[in-house]
PDB file of C-alpha atoms in Angstrom:
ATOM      1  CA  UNK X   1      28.100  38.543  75.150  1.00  0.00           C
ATOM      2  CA  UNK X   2      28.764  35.641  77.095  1.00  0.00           C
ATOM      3  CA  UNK X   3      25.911  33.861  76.032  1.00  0.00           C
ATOM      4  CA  UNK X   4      26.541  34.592  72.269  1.00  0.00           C
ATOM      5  CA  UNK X   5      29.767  32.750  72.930  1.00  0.00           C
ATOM      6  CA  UNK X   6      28.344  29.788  74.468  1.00  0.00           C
ATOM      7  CA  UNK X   7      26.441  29.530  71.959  1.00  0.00           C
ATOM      8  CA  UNK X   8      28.655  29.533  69.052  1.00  0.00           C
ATOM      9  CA  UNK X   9      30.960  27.580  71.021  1.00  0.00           C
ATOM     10  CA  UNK X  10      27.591  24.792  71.282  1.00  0.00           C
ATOM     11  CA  UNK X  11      27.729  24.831  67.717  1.00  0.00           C
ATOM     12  CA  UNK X  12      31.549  24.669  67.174  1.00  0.00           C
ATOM     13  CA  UNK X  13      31.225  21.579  69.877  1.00  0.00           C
ATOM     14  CA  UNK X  14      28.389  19.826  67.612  1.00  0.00           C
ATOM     15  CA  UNK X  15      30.271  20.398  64.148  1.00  0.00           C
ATOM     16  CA  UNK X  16      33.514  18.761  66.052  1.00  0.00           C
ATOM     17  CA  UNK X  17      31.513  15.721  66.867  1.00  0.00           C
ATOM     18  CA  UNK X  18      30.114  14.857  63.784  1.00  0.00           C
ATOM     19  CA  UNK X  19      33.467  15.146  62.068  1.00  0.00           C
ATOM     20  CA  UNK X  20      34.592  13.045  64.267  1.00  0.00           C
ATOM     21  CA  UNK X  21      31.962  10.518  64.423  1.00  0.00           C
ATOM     22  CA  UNK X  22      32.414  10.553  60.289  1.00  0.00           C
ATOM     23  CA  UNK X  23      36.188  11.620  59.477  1.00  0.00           C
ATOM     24  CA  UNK X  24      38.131   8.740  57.858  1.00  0.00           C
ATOM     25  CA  UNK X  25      41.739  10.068  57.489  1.00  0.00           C
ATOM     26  CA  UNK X  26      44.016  11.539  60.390  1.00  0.00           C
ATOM     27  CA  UNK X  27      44.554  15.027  58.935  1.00  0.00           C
ATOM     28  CA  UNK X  28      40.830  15.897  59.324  1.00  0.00           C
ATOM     29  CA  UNK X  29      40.690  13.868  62.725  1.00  0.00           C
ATOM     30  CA  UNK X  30      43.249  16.494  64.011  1.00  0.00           C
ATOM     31  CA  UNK X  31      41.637  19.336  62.757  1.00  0.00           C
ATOM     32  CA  UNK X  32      38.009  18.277  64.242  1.00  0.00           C
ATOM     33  CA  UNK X  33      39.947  17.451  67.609  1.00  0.00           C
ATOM     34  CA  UNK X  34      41.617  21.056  67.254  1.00  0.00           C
ATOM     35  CA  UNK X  35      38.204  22.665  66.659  1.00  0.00           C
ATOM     36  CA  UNK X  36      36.916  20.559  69.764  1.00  0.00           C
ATOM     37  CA  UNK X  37      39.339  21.910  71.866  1.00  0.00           C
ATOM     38  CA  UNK X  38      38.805  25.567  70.793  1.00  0.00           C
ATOM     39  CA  UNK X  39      35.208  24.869  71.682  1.00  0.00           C
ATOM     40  CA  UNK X  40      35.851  23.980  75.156  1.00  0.00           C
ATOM     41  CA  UNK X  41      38.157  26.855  75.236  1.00  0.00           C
ATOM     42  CA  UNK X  42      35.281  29.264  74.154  1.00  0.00           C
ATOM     43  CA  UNK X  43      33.147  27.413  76.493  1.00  0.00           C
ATOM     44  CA  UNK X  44      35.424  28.307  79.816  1.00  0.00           C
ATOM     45  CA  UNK X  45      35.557  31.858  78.262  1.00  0.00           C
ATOM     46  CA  UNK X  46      31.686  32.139  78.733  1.00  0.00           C
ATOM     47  CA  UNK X  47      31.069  30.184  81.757  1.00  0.00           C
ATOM     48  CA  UNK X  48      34.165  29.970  84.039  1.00  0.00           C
ATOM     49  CA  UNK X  49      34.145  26.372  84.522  1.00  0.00           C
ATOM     50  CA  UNK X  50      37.262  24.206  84.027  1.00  0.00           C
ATOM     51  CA  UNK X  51      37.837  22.340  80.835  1.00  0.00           C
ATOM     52  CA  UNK X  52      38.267  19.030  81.644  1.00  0.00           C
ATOM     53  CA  UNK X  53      34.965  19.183  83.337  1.00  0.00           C
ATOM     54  CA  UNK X  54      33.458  20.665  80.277  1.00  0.00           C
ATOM     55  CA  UNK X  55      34.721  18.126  78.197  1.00  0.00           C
ATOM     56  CA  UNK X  56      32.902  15.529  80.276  1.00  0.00           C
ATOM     57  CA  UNK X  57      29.637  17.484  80.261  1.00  0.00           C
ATOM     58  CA  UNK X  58      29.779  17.660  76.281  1.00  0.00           C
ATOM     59  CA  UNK X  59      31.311  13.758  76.105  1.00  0.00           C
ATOM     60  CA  UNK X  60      28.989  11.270  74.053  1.00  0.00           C
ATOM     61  CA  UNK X  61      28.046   9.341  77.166  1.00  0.00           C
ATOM     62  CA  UNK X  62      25.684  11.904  79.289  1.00  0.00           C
ATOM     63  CA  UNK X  63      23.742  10.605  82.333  1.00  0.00           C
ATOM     64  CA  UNK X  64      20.632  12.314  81.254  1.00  0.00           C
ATOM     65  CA  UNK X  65      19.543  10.966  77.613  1.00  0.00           C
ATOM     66  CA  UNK X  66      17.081  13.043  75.863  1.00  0.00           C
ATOM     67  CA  UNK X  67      15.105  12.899  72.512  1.00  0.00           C
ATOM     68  CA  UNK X  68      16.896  13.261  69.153  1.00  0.00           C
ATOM     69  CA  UNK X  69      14.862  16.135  67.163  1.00  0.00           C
ATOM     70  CA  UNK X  70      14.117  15.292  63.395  1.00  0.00           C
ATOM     71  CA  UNK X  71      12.360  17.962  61.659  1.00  0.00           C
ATOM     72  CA  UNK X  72      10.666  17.767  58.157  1.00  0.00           C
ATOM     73  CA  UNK X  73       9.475  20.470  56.175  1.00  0.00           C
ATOM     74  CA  UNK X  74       6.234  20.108  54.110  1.00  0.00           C
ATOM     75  CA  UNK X  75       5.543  21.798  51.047  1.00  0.00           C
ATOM     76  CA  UNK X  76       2.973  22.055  48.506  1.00  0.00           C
ATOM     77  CA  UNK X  77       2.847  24.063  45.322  1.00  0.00           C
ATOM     78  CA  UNK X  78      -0.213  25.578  43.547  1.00  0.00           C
ATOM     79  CA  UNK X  79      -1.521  22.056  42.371  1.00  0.00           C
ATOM     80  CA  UNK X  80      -1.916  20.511  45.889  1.00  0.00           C
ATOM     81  CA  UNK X  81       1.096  18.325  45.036  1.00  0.00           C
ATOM     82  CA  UNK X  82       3.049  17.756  48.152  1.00  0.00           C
ATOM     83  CA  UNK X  83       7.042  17.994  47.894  1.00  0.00           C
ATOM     84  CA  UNK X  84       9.536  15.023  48.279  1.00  0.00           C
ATOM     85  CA  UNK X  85      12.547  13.866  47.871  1.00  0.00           C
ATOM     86  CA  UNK X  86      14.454  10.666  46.699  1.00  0.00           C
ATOM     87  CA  UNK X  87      17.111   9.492  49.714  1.00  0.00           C
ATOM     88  CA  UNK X  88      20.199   8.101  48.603  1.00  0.00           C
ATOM     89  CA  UNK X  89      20.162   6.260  51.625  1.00  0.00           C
ATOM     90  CA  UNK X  90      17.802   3.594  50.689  1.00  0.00           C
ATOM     91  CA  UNK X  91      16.364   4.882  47.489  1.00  0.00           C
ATOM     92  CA  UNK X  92      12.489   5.794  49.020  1.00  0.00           C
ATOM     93  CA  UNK X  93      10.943   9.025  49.676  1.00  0.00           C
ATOM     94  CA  UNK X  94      10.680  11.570  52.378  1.00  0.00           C
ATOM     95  CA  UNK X  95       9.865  15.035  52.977  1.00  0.00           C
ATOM     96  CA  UNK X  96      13.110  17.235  53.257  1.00  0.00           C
ATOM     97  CA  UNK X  97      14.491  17.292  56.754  1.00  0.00           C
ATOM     98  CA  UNK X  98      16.786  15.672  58.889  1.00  0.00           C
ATOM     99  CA  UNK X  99      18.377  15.828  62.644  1.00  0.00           C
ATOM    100  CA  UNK X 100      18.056  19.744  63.797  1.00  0.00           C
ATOM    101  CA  UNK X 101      21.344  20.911  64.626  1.00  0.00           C
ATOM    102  CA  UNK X 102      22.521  22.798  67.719  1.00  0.00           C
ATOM    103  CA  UNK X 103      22.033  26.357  67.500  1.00  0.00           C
ATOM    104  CA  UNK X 104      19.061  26.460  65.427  1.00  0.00           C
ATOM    105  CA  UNK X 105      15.582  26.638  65.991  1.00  0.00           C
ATOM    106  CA  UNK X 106      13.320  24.414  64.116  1.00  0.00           C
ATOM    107  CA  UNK X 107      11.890  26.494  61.295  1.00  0.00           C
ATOM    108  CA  UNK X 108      15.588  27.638  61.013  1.00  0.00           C
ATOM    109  CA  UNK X 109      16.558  23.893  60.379  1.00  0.00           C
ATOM    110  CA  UNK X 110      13.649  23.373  58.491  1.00  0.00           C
ATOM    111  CA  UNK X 111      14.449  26.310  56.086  1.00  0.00           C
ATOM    112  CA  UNK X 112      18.660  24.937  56.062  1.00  0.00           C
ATOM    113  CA  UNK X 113      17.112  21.206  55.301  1.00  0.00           C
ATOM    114  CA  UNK X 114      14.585  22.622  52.521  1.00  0.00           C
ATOM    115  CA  UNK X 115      17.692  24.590  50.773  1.00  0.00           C
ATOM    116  CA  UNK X 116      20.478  21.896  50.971  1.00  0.00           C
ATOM    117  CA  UNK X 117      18.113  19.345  49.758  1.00  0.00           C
ATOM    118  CA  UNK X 118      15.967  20.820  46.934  1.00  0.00           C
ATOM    119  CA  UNK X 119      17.975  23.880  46.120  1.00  0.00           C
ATOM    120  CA  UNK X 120      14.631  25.703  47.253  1.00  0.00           C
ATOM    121  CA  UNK X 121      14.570  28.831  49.370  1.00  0.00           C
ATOM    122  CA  UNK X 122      11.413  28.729  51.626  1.00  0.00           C
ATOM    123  CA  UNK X 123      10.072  30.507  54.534  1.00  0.00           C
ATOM    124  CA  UNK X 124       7.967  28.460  57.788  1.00  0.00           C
ATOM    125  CA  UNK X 125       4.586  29.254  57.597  1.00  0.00           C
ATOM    126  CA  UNK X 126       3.290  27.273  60.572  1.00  0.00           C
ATOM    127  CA  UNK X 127       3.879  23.936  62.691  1.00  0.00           C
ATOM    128  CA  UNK X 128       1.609  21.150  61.836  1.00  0.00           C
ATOM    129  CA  UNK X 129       2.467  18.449  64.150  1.00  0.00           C
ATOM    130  CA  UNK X 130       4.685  17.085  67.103  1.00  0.00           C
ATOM    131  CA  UNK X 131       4.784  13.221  67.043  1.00  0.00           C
ATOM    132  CA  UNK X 132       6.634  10.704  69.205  1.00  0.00           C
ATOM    133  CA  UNK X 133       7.997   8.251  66.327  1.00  0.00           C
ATOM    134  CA  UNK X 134       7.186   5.524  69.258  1.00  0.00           C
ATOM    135  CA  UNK X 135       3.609   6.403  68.811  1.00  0.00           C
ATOM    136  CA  UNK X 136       3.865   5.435  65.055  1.00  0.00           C
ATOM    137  CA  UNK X 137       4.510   2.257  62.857  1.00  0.00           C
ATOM    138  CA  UNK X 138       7.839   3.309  62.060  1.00  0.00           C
ATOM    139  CA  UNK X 139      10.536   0.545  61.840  1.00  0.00           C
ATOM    140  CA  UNK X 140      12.075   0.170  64.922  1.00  0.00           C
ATOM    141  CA  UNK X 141      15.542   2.366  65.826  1.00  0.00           C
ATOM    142  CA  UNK X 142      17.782   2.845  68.359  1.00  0.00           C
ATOM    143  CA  UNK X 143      16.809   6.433  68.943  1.00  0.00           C
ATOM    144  CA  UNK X 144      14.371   7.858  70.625  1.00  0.00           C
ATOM    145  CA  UNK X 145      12.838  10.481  68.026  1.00  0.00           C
ATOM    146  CA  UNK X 146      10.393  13.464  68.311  1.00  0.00           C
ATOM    147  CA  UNK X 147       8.962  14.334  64.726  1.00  0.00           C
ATOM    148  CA  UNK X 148       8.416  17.966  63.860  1.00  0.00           C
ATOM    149  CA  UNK X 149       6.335  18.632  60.780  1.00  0.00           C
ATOM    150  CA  UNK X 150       6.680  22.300  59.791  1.00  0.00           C
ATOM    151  CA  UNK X 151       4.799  23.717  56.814  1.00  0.00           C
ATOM    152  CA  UNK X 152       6.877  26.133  54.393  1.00  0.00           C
ATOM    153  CA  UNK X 153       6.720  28.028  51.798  1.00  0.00           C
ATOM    154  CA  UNK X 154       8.577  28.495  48.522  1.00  0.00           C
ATOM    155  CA  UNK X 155      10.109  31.962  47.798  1.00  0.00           C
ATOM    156  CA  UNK X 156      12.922  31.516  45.318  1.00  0.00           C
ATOM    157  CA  UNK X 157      15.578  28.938  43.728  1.00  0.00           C
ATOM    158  CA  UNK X 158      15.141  25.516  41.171  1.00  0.00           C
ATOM    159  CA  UNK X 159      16.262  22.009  41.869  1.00  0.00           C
ATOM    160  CA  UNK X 160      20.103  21.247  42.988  1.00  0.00           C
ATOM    161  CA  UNK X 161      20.585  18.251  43.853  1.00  0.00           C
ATOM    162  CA  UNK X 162      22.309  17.342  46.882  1.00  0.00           C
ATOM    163  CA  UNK X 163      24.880  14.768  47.806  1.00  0.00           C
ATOM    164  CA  UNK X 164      22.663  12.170  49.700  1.00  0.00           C
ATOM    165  CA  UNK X 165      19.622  12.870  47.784  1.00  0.00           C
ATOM    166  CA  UNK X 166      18.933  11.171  44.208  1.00  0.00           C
ATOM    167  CA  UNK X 167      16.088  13.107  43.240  1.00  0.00           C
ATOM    168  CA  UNK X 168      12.909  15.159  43.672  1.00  0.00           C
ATOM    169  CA  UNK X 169       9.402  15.488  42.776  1.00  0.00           C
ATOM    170  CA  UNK X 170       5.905  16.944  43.600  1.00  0.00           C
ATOM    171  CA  UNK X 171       3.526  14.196  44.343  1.00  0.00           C
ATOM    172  CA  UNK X 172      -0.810  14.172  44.952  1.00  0.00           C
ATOM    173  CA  UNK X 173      -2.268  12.224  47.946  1.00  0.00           C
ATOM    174  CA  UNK X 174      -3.184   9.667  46.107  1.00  0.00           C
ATOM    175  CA  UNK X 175      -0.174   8.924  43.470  1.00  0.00           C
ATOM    176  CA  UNK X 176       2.806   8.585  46.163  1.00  0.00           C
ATOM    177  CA  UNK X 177       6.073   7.020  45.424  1.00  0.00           C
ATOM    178  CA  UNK X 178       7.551   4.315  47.696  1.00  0.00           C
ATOM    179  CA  UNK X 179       8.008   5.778  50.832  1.00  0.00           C
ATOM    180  CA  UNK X 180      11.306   6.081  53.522  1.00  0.00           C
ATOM    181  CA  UNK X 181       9.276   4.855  56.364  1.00  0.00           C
ATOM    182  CA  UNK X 182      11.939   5.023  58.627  1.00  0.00           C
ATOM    183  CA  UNK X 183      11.336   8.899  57.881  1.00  0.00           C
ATOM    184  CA  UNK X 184       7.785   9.649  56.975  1.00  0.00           C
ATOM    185  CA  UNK X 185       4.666   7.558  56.610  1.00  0.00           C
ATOM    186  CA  UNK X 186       1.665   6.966  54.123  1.00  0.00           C
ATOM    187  CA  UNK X 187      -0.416   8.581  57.512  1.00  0.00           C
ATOM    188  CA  UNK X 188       1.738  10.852  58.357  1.00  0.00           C
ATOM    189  CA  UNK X 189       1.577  12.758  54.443  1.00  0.00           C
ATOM    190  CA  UNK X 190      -2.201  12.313  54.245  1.00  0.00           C
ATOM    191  CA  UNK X 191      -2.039  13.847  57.723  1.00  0.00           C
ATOM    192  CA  UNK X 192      -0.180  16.527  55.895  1.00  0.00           C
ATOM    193  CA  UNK X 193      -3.137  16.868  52.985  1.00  0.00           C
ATOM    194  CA  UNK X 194      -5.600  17.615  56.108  1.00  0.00           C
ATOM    195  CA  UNK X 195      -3.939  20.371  56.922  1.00  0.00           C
ATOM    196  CA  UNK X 196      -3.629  21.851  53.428  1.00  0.00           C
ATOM    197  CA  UNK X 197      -6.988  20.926  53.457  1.00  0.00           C
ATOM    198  CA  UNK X 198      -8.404  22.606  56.886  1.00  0.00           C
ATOM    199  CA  UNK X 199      -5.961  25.413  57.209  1.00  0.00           C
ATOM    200  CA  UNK X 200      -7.685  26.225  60.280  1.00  0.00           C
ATOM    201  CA  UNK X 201      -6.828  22.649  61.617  1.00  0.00           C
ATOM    202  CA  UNK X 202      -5.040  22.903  64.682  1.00  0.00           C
ATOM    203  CA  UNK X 203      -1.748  20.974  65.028  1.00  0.00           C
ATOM    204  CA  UNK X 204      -1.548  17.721  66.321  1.00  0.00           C
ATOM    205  CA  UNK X 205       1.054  16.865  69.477  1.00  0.00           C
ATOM    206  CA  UNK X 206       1.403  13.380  70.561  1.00  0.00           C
TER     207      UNK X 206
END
């Protein structure tokens, strides 16, 4: 049980953060500083150790800095057209995905990322690849990334779109739209094709 609570308090923590990180009035900065604080209440529940040194554990500024997690789901439909979608951010194409989120595993996050982006229900099917973006001509960034390209399947739904993406489409190898290459690159979606290619192909880990 006390696990189960650490871990819901994990996510409580994470959902606190980014609403504060993004919040721009004080009513919902008092109500993500409220949830923070239940977090770190749930937290001593499960583990016994005093708040304030919890707080400092789970603060911003860590001494030991580790990898950001972006996972991107890859889907193709009975046409070997591969599925992307238009970011609002700077108007190019990706595959869905985006940062995992605490307290999920990665097909989990793949399957949230596929839904909130494409209105699509899918299940994972199998991981492809494992990159380091630093291995990669990506545009540089801040972050230090690790890509994880997990291949899905549709089950149900139709296009919604979603508040940061513009629009969607299934695309062949050879006809692809302008591309987000701070997300995904030319290389990295033929990469893709390979695999829907070779299914026996085994996945690639930088």
């Amino acid at each position: 049980m006390s696990s189960l609570i650490l871990n819901y308090a994990k996510r409580l923590k994470s959902i606190a953060h980014l609403g504060l990180t993004y919040a721009n009035n004080e009513y919902d900065i008092e109500r993500y500083r409220e949830l923070e604080q239940i977090s770190l209440e749930m937290m001593n529940m499960a583990t016994g150790l005093p708040s304030d040194q919890l707080a400092g554990y789970f603060s911003t500024a860590k001494e030991y800095i580790t990898p950001k997690v972006d996972i991107r789901a890859v889907i193709f439909n009975d046409k070997n057209e591969i599925l992307l979608v238009k970011e609002k951010a700077d108007g190019k194409w990706s595959l869905p995905g985006g940062w995992a989120d605490i307290g999920q595993s990665p097909t989990e996050a793949a399957v949230k990322e596929a839904l909130e982006e494409t209105g699509f229900s899918v299940k994972p099917i199998k991981l492809l690849a494992v990159l380091d973006k630093r291995c990669h001509p990506h545009p540089p960034q801040l972050d230090y990334v690790y890509k994880l390209f997990i291949q899905c399947e549709i089950t149900s739904g139709e296009y919604n779109q979603a508040f940061d993406i513009l629009d969607m489409g299934f695309f062949k190898q050879g006809g692809l739209p302008e591309l987000s290459k701070d997300r995904v690159l030319a290389g990295q979606i033929d990469l893709m094709f390979e695999y829907l290619n070779d299914p026996e192909k085994q996945a690639l880990i930088d």
